[in-house]
Coordinates of C-alpha atoms in Angstrom, one line a residue:
X1 CA 30.4 39.9 -9.2
X2 CA 29.2 43.0 -7.5
X3 CA 31.5 45.1 -5.5
X4 CA 31.5 44.2 -1.8
X5 CA 31.0 47.1 0.5
X6 CA 31.9 47.8 4.0
X7 CA 29.4 48.5 6.7
X8 CA 29.5 52.3 6.4
X9 CA 29.1 52.0 2.6
X10 CA 25.9 50.1 3.1
X11 CA 24.5 52.4 5.6
X12 CA 25.5 55.6 3.9
X13 CA 23.8 54.3 0.9
X14 CA 20.9 53.6 3.3
X15 CA 20.9 57.1 4.5
X16 CA 21.0 58.8 1.2
X17 CA 18.8 56.5 -0.7
X18 CA 16.3 55.9 2.1
X19 CA 16.1 59.7 2.5
X20 CA 14.1 59.6 -0.7
X21 CA 13.0 56.1 -1.3
X22 CA 10.0 56.9 0.8
X23 CA 9.3 59.0 -2.2
X24 CA 10.7 56.6 -4.7
X25 CA 13.3 55.8 -7.3
X26 CA 13.3 55.8 -11.1
X27 CA 13.4 54.1 -14.5
X28 CA 13.9 54.3 -18.3
X29 CA 10.7 56.0 -18.9
X30 CA 9.3 57.0 -22.1
X31 CA 5.6 57.5 -21.3
X32 CA 4.8 53.8 -21.8
X33 CA 3.3 51.9 -18.9
X34 CA 3.4 48.7 -20.8
X35 CA 7.1 48.1 -20.5
X36 CA 8.2 44.8 -19.0
X37 CA 10.4 44.2 -16.0
X38 CA 13.6 44.2 -18.1
X39 CA 12.7 47.6 -19.5
X40 CA 11.7 48.8 -16.0
X41 CA 15.3 48.6 -14.9
X42 CA 16.2 51.7 -16.7
X43 CA 16.8 54.8 -14.4
X44 CA 16.8 55.4 -10.5
X45 CA 17.3 56.7 -7.0
X46 CA 16.3 59.5 -4.5
X47 CA 16.6 63.3 -4.0
X48 CA 19.0 65.8 -2.5
X49 CA 18.6 68.9 -0.5
X50 CA 19.6 72.0 -2.6
X51 CA 18.1 73.8 -5.6
X52 CA 20.5 73.4 -8.5
X53 CA 21.6 76.1 -10.9
X54 CA 20.2 76.2 -14.4
X55 CA 21.7 73.6 -16.7
X56 CA 24.5 75.0 -18.8
X57 CA 24.2 74.8 -22.6
X58 CA 21.2 75.1 -24.8
X59 CA 18.2 72.9 -24.7
X60 CA 17.7 70.6 -27.7
X61 CA 21.3 69.3 -27.9
X62 CA 21.6 65.7 -29.0
X63 CA 25.1 65.3 -27.5
X64 CA 24.5 66.6 -24.0
X65 CA 22.2 65.0 -21.4
X66 CA 21.0 66.8 -18.3
X67 CA 20.1 64.5 -15.5
X68 CA 18.5 65.2 -12.1
X69 CA 20.2 62.8 -9.7
X70 CA 19.3 61.6 -6.2
X71 CA 22.1 63.4 -4.3
X72 CA 25.7 64.4 -4.9
X73 CA 28.5 62.0 -4.2
X74 CA 30.2 62.1 -0.8
X75 CA 33.7 61.7 -2.1
X76 CA 35.5 60.9 -5.3
X77 CA 38.3 59.2 -3.5
X78 CA 37.7 55.6 -4.5
X79 CA 39.8 54.3 -1.6
X80 CA 37.7 56.1 0.9
X81 CA 34.3 55.9 -0.6
X82 CA 31.5 54.6 1.6
X83 CA 28.5 55.3 -0.7
X84 CA 26.8 53.9 -3.8
X85 CA 26.3 57.5 -4.8
X86 CA 30.1 57.8 -5.3
X87 CA 30.2 54.6 -7.3
X88 CA 27.5 55.9 -9.6
X89 CA 30.0 58.6 -10.6
X90 CA 33.0 56.3 -10.6
X91 CA 31.1 54.3 -13.2
X92 CA 31.5 57.4 -15.5
X93 CA 35.1 58.4 -14.6
X94 CA 36.9 55.1 -14.1
X95 CA 37.6 52.1 -16.3
X96 CA 36.7 48.7 -14.7
X97 CA 37.9 45.2 -14.9
X98 CA 34.3 44.1 -15.6
X99 CA 31.6 46.6 -16.3
X100 CA 27.8 46.2 -16.0
X101 CA 26.3 47.2 -19.3
X102 CA 22.5 46.8 -19.7
X103 CA 22.6 44.8 -16.5
X104 CA 25.1 42.3 -18.0
X105 CA 28.7 42.0 -16.6
X106 CA 31.1 42.1 -19.5
X107 CA 34.9 42.3 -19.5
X108 CA 36.3 45.8 -20.0
X109 CA 40.0 46.0 -19.2
X110 CA 40.1 42.3 -18.7
X111 CA 41.5 40.7 -21.8
X112 CA 41.4 37.1 -20.4
X113 CA 40.6 35.3 -17.2
X114 CA 41.9 31.8 -16.4
X115 CA 40.6 29.8 -13.5
X116 CA 42.6 26.9 -12.0
X117 CA 41.0 23.4 -12.0
X118 CA 40.4 23.6 -8.3
X119 CA 38.5 26.9 -8.6
X120 CA 40.8 28.8 -6.3
X121 CA 43.2 30.8 -8.5
X122 CA 42.1 33.4 -11.0
X123 CA 44.6 34.9 -13.4
X124 CA 43.7 38.1 -15.2
X125 CA 45.4 39.5 -18.3
X126 CA 44.8 43.1 -19.1
X127 CA 44.2 45.1 -22.3
X128 CA 46.3 48.1 -23.1
X129 CA 44.7 51.2 -21.5
X130 CA 45.8 54.5 -20.1
X131 CA 44.7 57.3 -17.9
X132 CA 43.8 60.7 -19.4
X133 CA 47.2 62.0 -18.3
X134 CA 48.9 59.4 -20.4
X135 CA 50.0 57.1 -17.6
X136 CA 49.5 53.4 -18.4
X137 CA 47.0 51.3 -16.5
X138 CA 48.8 48.3 -15.0
X139 CA 47.9 45.2 -13.1
X140 CA 49.4 46.7 -9.9
X141 CA 46.7 49.4 -10.1
X142 CA 44.0 46.8 -9.6
X143 CA 46.0 45.0 -6.9
X144 CA 46.4 48.3 -5.0
X145 CA 42.6 49.0 -5.2
X146 CA 41.7 45.4 -4.1
X147 CA 44.0 45.4 -1.2
X148 CA 43.2 48.9 0.0
X149 CA 39.4 48.9 -0.7
X150 CA 38.0 45.5 -1.7
X151 CA 38.9 43.5 1.3
X152 CA 36.3 43.8 4.0
X153 CA 35.4 42.2 7.3
X154 CA 33.0 40.0 5.5
X155 CA 35.2 38.7 2.7
X156 CA 38.8 39.0 3.8
X157 CA 39.0 35.4 5.0
X158 CA 37.9 34.2 1.5
X159 CA 41.3 35.2 0.1
X160 CA 44.7 33.7 0.9
X161 CA 46.2 36.0 3.5
X162 CA 43.3 38.3 3.3
X163 CA 42.4 38.2 7.0
X164 CA 46.0 39.0 7.9
X165 CA 46.0 41.9 5.5
X166 CA 42.7 43.3 6.6
X167 CA 42.9 42.8 10.3
X168 CA 46.6 43.6 10.4
X169 CA 46.4 46.7 8.2
X170 CA 49.0 45.4 5.8
X171 CA 49.8 47.0 2.5
X172 CA 50.0 43.7 0.6
X173 CA 48.1 40.5 0.5
X174 CA 49.5 37.1 -0.2
X175 CA 46.6 36.1 -2.4
X176 CA 46.3 39.3 -4.5
X177 CA 49.4 40.2 -6.5
X178 CA 50.7 41.3 -9.9
X179 CA 52.9 39.0 -11.9
X180 CA 53.8 41.8 -14.3
X181 CA 52.3 45.0 -15.7
X182 CA 49.6 43.1 -17.6
X183 CA 48.9 40.1 -15.3
X184 CA 47.6 39.8 -11.8
X185 CA 46.4 36.9 -9.7
X186 CA 43.6 36.4 -7.1
X187 CA 43.8 33.3 -4.9
X188 CA 40.9 32.1 -2.8
X189 CA 41.4 30.2 0.4
X190 CA 38.9 27.7 -1.1
X191 CA 36.3 27.7 -3.8
X192 CA 33.2 29.7 -3.0
X193 CA 29.8 29.6 -4.8
X194 CA 29.4 33.3 -5.0
X195 CA 32.8 34.2 -6.6
X196 CA 32.9 33.9 -10.4
X197 CA 35.9 36.1 -10.9
X198 CA 34.0 38.9 -12.7
X199 CA 35.2 41.7 -10.5
X200 CA 33.7 45.2 -10.8
X201 CA 36.8 46.9 -9.6
X202 CA 38.7 50.1 -10.6
X203 CA 42.3 50.7 -11.2
X204 CA 44.0 53.1 -8.8
X205 CA 47.6 54.2 -9.4
X206 CA 49.4 53.9 -6.1
X207 CA 52.0 56.6 -6.8
X208 CA 49.4 59.1 -8.0
X209 CA 47.0 58.5 -5.1
X210 CA 49.7 58.5 -2.4
X211 CA 51.3 61.5 -4.0
X212 CA 48.1 63.4 -3.7
X213 CA 47.6 62.3 -0.1
X214 CA 44.4 63.7 1.5
X215 CA 43.7 65.8 -1.5
X216 CA 43.2 62.7 -3.7
X217 CA 39.7 62.9 -5.3
X218 CA 39.0 66.2 -3.5
X219 CA 38.6 68.2 -6.8
X220 CA 38.4 67.3 -10.4
X221 CA 42.1 68.1 -10.8
X222 CA 43.0 65.6 -8.1
X223 CA 41.9 62.6 -10.1
X224 CA 43.2 60.3 -12.9
X225 CA 40.6 59.4 -15.4
X226 CA 40.5 56.1 -17.1
X227 CA 36.7 55.9 -17.7
X228 CA 34.3 57.2 -20.3
X229 CA 34.2 60.8 -18.9
X230 CA 36.4 63.4 -17.3
X231 CA 35.0 65.6 -14.6
X232 CA 35.3 69.2 -15.4
X233 CA 33.5 70.7 -12.5
X234 CA 31.9 69.7 -9.2
X235 CA 30.0 72.6 -7.6
X236 CA 29.2 71.2 -4.2
X237 CA 25.5 71.3 -3.5
X238 CA 24.6 71.9 -7.1
X239 CA 26.0 70.0 -10.0
X240 CA 28.7 67.9 -11.7
X241 CA 29.8 68.6 -15.3
X242 CA 31.5 65.9 -17.3
X243 CA 32.9 65.6 -20.9
X244 CA 33.8 62.6 -22.9
X245 CA 37.3 61.1 -22.4
X246 CA 38.9 60.4 -25.8
X247 CA 41.4 58.1 -24.2
X248 CA 38.8 55.7 -22.7
X249 CA 39.5 52.3 -24.1
X250 CA 35.9 51.9 -25.5
X251 CA 35.3 55.5 -26.5
X252 CA 34.5 54.6 -30.1
X253 CA 31.9 51.9 -29.1
X254 CA 30.3 53.0 -25.8
X255 CA 29.1 56.2 -24.1
X256 CA 28.3 58.2 -27.2
X257 CA 27.2 61.4 -25.5
X258 CA 29.8 64.1 -25.4
X259 CA 28.6 65.9 -22.3
X260 CA 26.9 64.9 -19.1
X261 CA 25.5 67.3 -16.6
X262 CA 24.3 65.9 -13.2
X263 CA 22.1 68.2 -11.1
X264 CA 20.3 67.6 -7.8
X265 CA 17.3 69.1 -6.2
X266 CA 15.2 68.1 -3.2
X267 CA 12.4 70.6 -4.0
X268 CA 9.5 68.8 -5.7
X269 CA 8.0 71.9 -7.3
X270 CA 11.3 72.9 -8.8
X271 CA 11.9 69.4 -10.0
X272 CA 8.6 69.3 -11.7
X273 CA 8.9 72.7 -13.4
X274 CA 12.4 72.1 -14.6
X275 CA 11.5 68.8 -16.2
X276 CA 8.3 70.1 -17.7
X277 CA 10.2 73.1 -19.2
X278 CA 12.8 70.8 -20.7
X279 CA 15.7 72.0 -18.5
X280 CA 16.4 68.4 -17.6
X281 CA 16.0 65.3 -19.7
X282 CA 15.9 62.6 -17.1
X283 CA 14.8 62.6 -13.4
X284 CA 16.4 59.6 -11.7
X285 CA 13.9 59.6 -8.8
X286 CA 10.6 61.3 -8.2
X287 CA 8.4 61.2 -5.1
X288 CA 4.8 60.1 -5.1
X289 CA 3.5 63.7 -5.1
X290 CA 5.4 64.5 -8.2
X291 CA 4.3 61.2 -9.8
X292 CA 0.7 62.5 -9.4
X293 CA 1.6 65.7 -11.1
X294 CA 3.3 64.0 -14.0
X295 CA 0.6 61.3 -14.2
X296 CA 1.5 57.8 -13.2
X297 CA 0.9 56.6 -16.8
X298 CA 3.9 58.7 -17.9
X299 CA 6.2 57.3 -15.2
X300 CA 7.6 53.9 -14.5
X301 CA 7.7 51.9 -11.3
X302 CA 10.3 49.4 -10.5
X303 CA 11.8 47.5 -7.5
X304 CA 15.0 49.1 -6.1
X305 CA 16.5 46.0 -4.4
X306 CA 16.6 47.5 -0.9
X307 CA 15.1 46.1 2.3
X308 CA 13.9 48.4 5.0
X309 CA 13.4 47.3 8.6
X310 CA 13.7 48.0 12.3
X311 CA 17.0 47.2 14.0
X312 CA 17.3 46.8 17.8
X313 CA 20.4 47.8 19.7
X314 CA 20.4 44.6 21.7
X315 CA 24.0 44.9 22.9
X316 CA 23.1 47.3 25.8
X317 CA 26.0 49.5 24.9
X318 CA 27.0 52.7 23.0
X319 CA 30.6 53.0 21.8
X320 CA 32.3 56.3 22.4
X321 CA 35.8 57.3 21.3
X322 CA 36.8 58.5 24.7
X323 CA 35.2 56.0 27.1
X324 CA 34.8 52.9 25.0
X325 CA 31.6 50.9 25.6
X326 CA 29.1 52.8 27.8
X327 CA 26.0 51.1 29.1
X328 CA 22.6 52.4 27.8
X329 CA 21.1 51.7 31.2
X330 CA 19.8 48.6 32.8
X331 CA 16.1 49.1 32.1
X332 CA 16.6 50.0 28.5
X333 CA 19.1 47.2 28.0
X334 CA 16.7 44.7 29.5
X335 CA 13.9 45.9 27.3
X336 CA 15.9 45.8 24.1
X337 CA 17.2 42.3 25.0
X338 CA 13.7 40.9 25.7
X339 CA 12.7 38.8 22.7
X340 CA 9.0 39.0 23.4
X341 CA 9.1 42.8 23.4
X342 CA 10.9 42.8 20.0
X343 CA 8.3 40.3 18.7
X344 CA 5.5 42.5 20.0
X345 CA 6.8 45.5 17.9
X346 CA 7.2 43.3 14.9
X347 CA 3.8 41.7 14.9
X348 CA 2.0 45.0 15.7
X349 CA 3.1 46.5 12.4
X350 CA 0.7 46.4 9.4
X351 CA 3.3 46.4 6.6
X352 CA 0.7 46.8 3.9
X353 CA -0.8 49.9 5.5
X354 CA 2.7 51.3 6.0
X355 CA 3.6 51.0 2.3
X356 CA 0.2 52.5 1.4
X357 CA 0.7 55.5 3.7
X358 CA 4.5 56.1 3.3
X359 CA 5.6 54.7 -0.1
X360 CA 3.0 53.3 -2.5
X361 CA 5.9 52.4 -4.8
X362 CA 7.3 50.0 -2.2
X363 CA 6.1 46.5 -1.4
X364 CA 5.5 45.0 2.1
X365 CA 7.9 42.1 2.9
X366 CA 8.8 39.8 5.8
X367 CA 11.8 38.2 4.0
X368 CA 15.5 39.1 3.8
X369 CA 16.0 38.4 0.1
X370 CA 14.8 39.5 -3.3
X371 CA 11.4 38.0 -4.2
X372 CA 12.6 37.2 -7.7
X373 CA 15.6 34.9 -6.7
X374 CA 15.1 31.6 -8.4
X375 CA 14.6 28.4 -6.5
X376 CA 15.7 24.9 -7.5
X377 CA 12.8 24.6 -10.0
X378 CA 10.4 27.0 -11.8
X379 CA 9.3 28.8 -8.6
X380 CA 11.1 31.5 -6.8
X381 CA 13.2 30.9 -3.7
X382 CA 10.8 32.6 -1.4
X383 CA 7.9 30.5 -2.7
X384 CA 9.9 27.3 -2.5
X385 CA 11.3 27.9 1.0
X386 CA 8.6 29.5 3.1
X387 CA 9.6 30.7 6.6
X388 CA 7.5 29.8 9.7
X389 CA 6.6 32.0 12.6
X390 CA 6.9 35.2 10.7
X391 CA 4.7 38.3 11.2
X392 CA 1.9 38.5 8.6
X393 CA 2.2 41.4 6.2
X394 CA -1.0 42.9 7.6
X395 CA 0.2 42.4 11.1
X396 CA -1.3 40.4 14.0
X397 CA -2.6 42.6 16.8
X398 CA -3.6 39.7 19.0
X399 CA -0.2 38.1 18.8
X400 CA 1.5 41.4 19.4
X401 CA -0.5 42.1 22.5
X402 CA 0.2 38.6 23.8
X403 CA 4.0 39.0 23.2
X404 CA 3.9 42.4 25.0
X405 CA 2.1 40.9 28.0
X406 CA 4.8 38.2 28.3
X407 CA 7.5 40.8 28.1
X408 CA 5.9 42.9 30.8
X409 CA 5.6 39.9 33.0
X410 CA 9.2 38.8 32.4
X411 CA 10.5 42.3 33.0
X412 CA 8.4 42.9 36.1
X413 CA 6.2 45.8 34.8
X414 CA 2.6 46.1 35.6
X415 CA 1.7 48.4 32.7
X416 CA 3.2 49.8 29.6
X417 CA 3.2 53.3 31.3
X418 CA 6.1 52.0 33.4
X419 CA 8.4 51.2 30.5
X420 CA 11.6 53.3 30.1
X421 CA 11.8 55.8 27.2
X422 CA 13.6 54.4 24.2
X423 CA 15.0 56.4 21.2
X424 CA 14.1 55.6 17.6
X425 CA 16.9 57.0 15.4
X426 CA 16.2 58.1 11.9
X427 CA 17.0 60.8 9.4
X428 CA 15.9 64.4 9.6
X429 CA 13.8 64.7 6.5
X430 CA 10.1 64.5 5.6
X431 CA 10.1 60.9 4.3
X432 CA 11.9 59.4 7.3
X433 CA 9.9 61.5 9.7
X434 CA 6.7 60.2 8.1
X435 CA 7.9 56.6 8.1
X436 CA 9.0 56.7 11.8
X437 CA 5.7 58.5 12.8
X438 CA 3.7 55.8 11.1
X439 CA 5.5 53.0 13.0
X440 CA 5.2 54.8 16.3
X441 CA 1.5 55.5 15.6
X442 CA 0.8 51.8 15.0
X443 CA 2.7 50.8 18.1
X444 CA 0.7 53.3 20.2
X445 CA -2.6 52.2 18.6
X446 CA -2.1 48.4 18.9
X447 CA 0.1 48.2 22.1
X448 CA -0.6 51.4 23.9
X449 CA 3.2 52.3 23.8
X450 CA 4.0 55.9 24.4
X451 CA 7.6 55.5 25.5
X452 CA 9.2 55.6 22.0
X453 CA 10.8 58.9 21.2
X454 CA 11.7 59.7 17.5
X455 CA 15.2 61.0 17.3
X456 CA 15.6 62.9 14.0
X457 CA 19.2 63.7 13.0
X458 CA 20.9 65.0 9.8
X459 CA 22.0 62.1 7.6
X460 CA 25.7 62.2 8.4
X461 CA 25.0 62.6 12.1
X462 CA 22.4 59.8 12.1
X463 CA 24.9 57.4 10.4
X464 CA 27.6 58.1 13.0
X465 CA 25.0 57.6 15.8
X466 CA 24.1 54.2 14.2
X467 CA 27.8 53.1 13.7
X468 CA 28.5 53.9 17.3
X469 CA 25.3 52.2 18.4
X470 CA 23.9 55.4 19.9
X471 CA 20.2 54.3 19.5
X472 CA 17.7 51.8 20.8
X473 CA 15.7 51.4 17.5
X474 CA 17.0 52.3 14.1
X475 CA 15.3 52.5 10.7
X476 CA 17.7 50.4 8.7
X477 CA 18.1 49.9 4.9
X478 CA 20.1 47.2 3.4
X479 CA 21.0 46.9 -0.3
X480 CA 20.5 43.5 -1.7
X481 CA 23.1 42.1 -4.1
X482 CA 21.5 40.0 -6.8
X483 CA 24.8 38.3 -7.5
X484 CA 25.3 37.2 -3.9
X485 CA 22.1 35.9 -2.2
X486 CA 23.9 35.2 1.1
X487 CA 25.7 38.5 1.3
X488 CA 23.0 40.1 3.4
X489 CA 22.9 37.1 5.7
X490 CA 26.7 37.5 6.2
X491 CA 26.1 41.0 7.5
X492 CA 24.5 39.4 10.6
X493 CA 27.3 37.1 11.5
X494 CA 28.9 37.8 14.9
X495 CA 31.6 39.9 13.3
X496 CA 29.5 40.9 10.3
X497 CA 29.4 44.5 9.2
X498 CA 25.9 45.2 10.6
X499 CA 26.1 43.0 13.7
X500 CA 29.5 44.2 14.6
X501 CA 29.1 47.9 14.0
X502 CA 30.7 49.2 17.2
X503 CA 33.3 46.4 17.1
X504 CA 34.3 47.6 13.7
X505 CA 34.7 51.2 15.0
X506 CA 36.5 50.0 18.1
X507 CA 39.1 48.2 16.0
X508 CA 38.8 44.7 17.5
X509 CA 36.4 45.2 20.5
X510 CA 35.2 41.9 22.0
X511 CA 32.9 40.4 19.4
X512 CA 30.2 39.2 21.8
X513 CA 30.0 42.6 23.4
X514 CA 29.9 44.5 20.2
X515 CA 27.6 42.3 18.2
X516 CA 23.8 42.8 17.8
X517 CA 23.5 39.2 16.5
X518 CA 26.0 36.7 18.0
X519 CA 25.2 33.1 17.2
X520 CA 28.0 30.6 16.5
X521 CA 25.6 28.1 14.8
X522 CA 24.4 30.9 12.5
X523 CA 28.0 31.9 11.7
X524 CA 28.9 28.4 10.8
X525 CA 25.8 27.9 8.7
X526 CA 26.3 31.1 6.6
X527 CA 30.0 30.3 6.1
X528 CA 29.0 26.9 4.9
X529 CA 26.6 28.3 2.4
X530 CA 29.5 30.1 0.6
X531 CA 31.1 26.7 0.1
X532 CA 28.1 24.6 -0.8
X533 CA 28.0 23.9 -4.5
X534 CA 24.8 21.8 -4.4
X535 CA 22.0 24.1 -5.3
X536 CA 19.2 22.4 -3.4
X537 CA 21.2 22.0 -0.3
X538 CA 22.6 25.5 -0.4
X539 CA 19.1 27.1 -0.8
X540 CA 17.8 24.9 2.1
X541 CA 20.6 26.1 4.3
X542 CA 20.0 29.6 3.3
X543 CA 16.4 29.3 4.3
X544 CA 17.5 27.9 7.6
X545 CA 19.8 30.8 8.2
X546 CA 17.1 33.3 7.2
X547 CA 14.7 31.7 9.7
X548 CA 17.3 31.8 12.4
X549 CA 17.9 35.5 11.8
X550 CA 14.2 36.3 11.7
X551 CA 13.5 34.3 14.8
X552 CA 16.1 36.4 16.7
X553 CA 14.1 39.5 16.0
X554 CA 17.1 41.8 16.2
X555 CA 16.2 43.1 12.8
X556 CA 12.9 42.5 11.1
X557 CA 12.1 43.5 7.5
X558 CA 9.2 45.7 6.7
X559 CA 9.2 46.8 3.1
X560 CA 11.1 46.3 -0.2
X561 CA 12.0 49.6 -1.8
X562 CA 10.6 50.7 -5.1
X563 CA 10.2 53.9 -6.9
X564 CA 9.3 56.0 -9.9
X565 CA 11.3 57.9 -12.5
X566 CA 10.8 59.6 -15.7
X567 CA 12.6 60.6 -18.9
X568 CA 11.8 62.5 -22.0
X569 CA 10.7 60.4 -25.0
X570 CA 13.7 61.6 -27.0
X571 CA 16.1 59.8 -24.4
X572 CA 16.9 56.3 -25.3
X573 CA 18.6 53.5 -23.2
X574 CA 19.4 55.3 -20.0
X575 CA 19.8 52.5 -17.4
X576 CA 19.0 52.6 -13.7
X577 CA 22.0 53.0 -11.4
X578 CA 20.5 50.5 -9.0
X579 CA 20.7 47.9 -11.7
X580 CA 23.9 49.2 -13.5
X581 CA 25.9 50.3 -10.4
X582 CA 26.3 53.7 -12.1
X583 CA 24.6 56.2 -14.3
X584 CA 24.0 53.9 -17.2
X585 CA 24.9 55.9 -20.2
X586 CA 26.8 53.2 -22.1
X587 CA 24.3 53.2 -25.0
X588 CA 22.3 56.4 -24.2
X589 CA 21.4 58.6 -27.2
X590 CA 19.2 61.6 -27.6
X591 CA 17.1 62.5 -30.6
X592 CA 17.3 66.1 -31.7
X593 CA 14.7 68.1 -29.8

């Protein structure tokens, strides 16, 4: 079961991954374009902003791998992390209850898991393990992490006492507790279809973390290491250097490489020259320009599992720390809340042309789920359960114009020139700028709209503007969880992490005021899906919820992310972080070179 993330985790992942997904992601690439989809899963993600220092150590080592990664982590404090980029590193530095290895969840520190007959109580027994400082890993360490980090606004009600803990800020949870040093228990309020007990969670020693206080995870010396590697150095803006942890429970069987160097660079020419010269062995993500330089036949394309779309701030408010909810203005609010205006923008976009112009490695989509999710039979879910009244992938200019005409009539405008200016928030980098300009260009060409102003901001600033709803339109990316098909749909519940962004920040603001998508029928339907164990009925309800979300037009999908990556032919079995949830070095080996 994949780790469940809070809103800001999703959107920081969005920021940092989308910042380069327009250029692509990566894969286990020996120059062999004939690999199947399973092999395609090997490698990943995006690109950072600085030029890294030269890799340390000599080229040609078979025990050291040099990897160019998408961007550096934001924090190594597992209790505060809000980014998948952090988790990619935690995968190397922390043991896990269950670990994804070659895209299969297997027990790591879990020695046994017992499930009660009613499917509500999970009892875990742990193997003997220790941190690199000699401290024993105990059941309480997993309980501490779960209570402090795993409970979210989306999932807290699924655990006994979880809502009281999360909403009340409690330090303990009735349904998550340790029986002794080697045993802990997780109790669900009722069985749910998406929980199989295989938790990808880390142990965090409470005494150590609280003893470090704000410095916990701030430097390599402020961490306990229970995983495959120990972090020796983190040079911010340049690199991370790791060495093998001899105390890791599976050190003899897994993660054979002795040294791992992670570097980041956002400069395409530098990236190309460093890879070509052999300074780096793997490039986790390369943009389309560099793909051309390498030759597409030497790279590998794969789907990243991300959905990109346009989100409307239909609440009419921005949240500020000092003044609470502040109106975005009557005219702008009326425009954002007008369904026909939102439909006009949706139908005007030619998703196929957008992907061709912005990211050839991506695929146009008008669905909220992965296209490879299985249906009840041999066909996929999206083939079995088609949606109605969705915008064609190539757009529908006539329908868009008709919707706009209705909107102008409803709002009392005689012409598009009378519409108020609206701000389209996105990230201050070339890829996002290109993407936003492409959308705006199509809206201008099809609908004659000249009132949409692109608001480019640095990543961190843009994320905070999004969280506080300081935007009218937002280029949103959501990461799809293949183990939990309805997770994304839950984000759009009235109090879900995306819908209730400002409410989350306001600490309990009125839900209907704070929510982009507030629909009691939708909420009940999504919650019911979690508890529906009949496959056909559950998928049918999922399609109904998906249609309801689409028909609201508060967020409409545009493209499914994909990318390219490359690795030297002497690198074997490096697995894509998008698939593995971390830099997948469990079986990676290097031939002498």
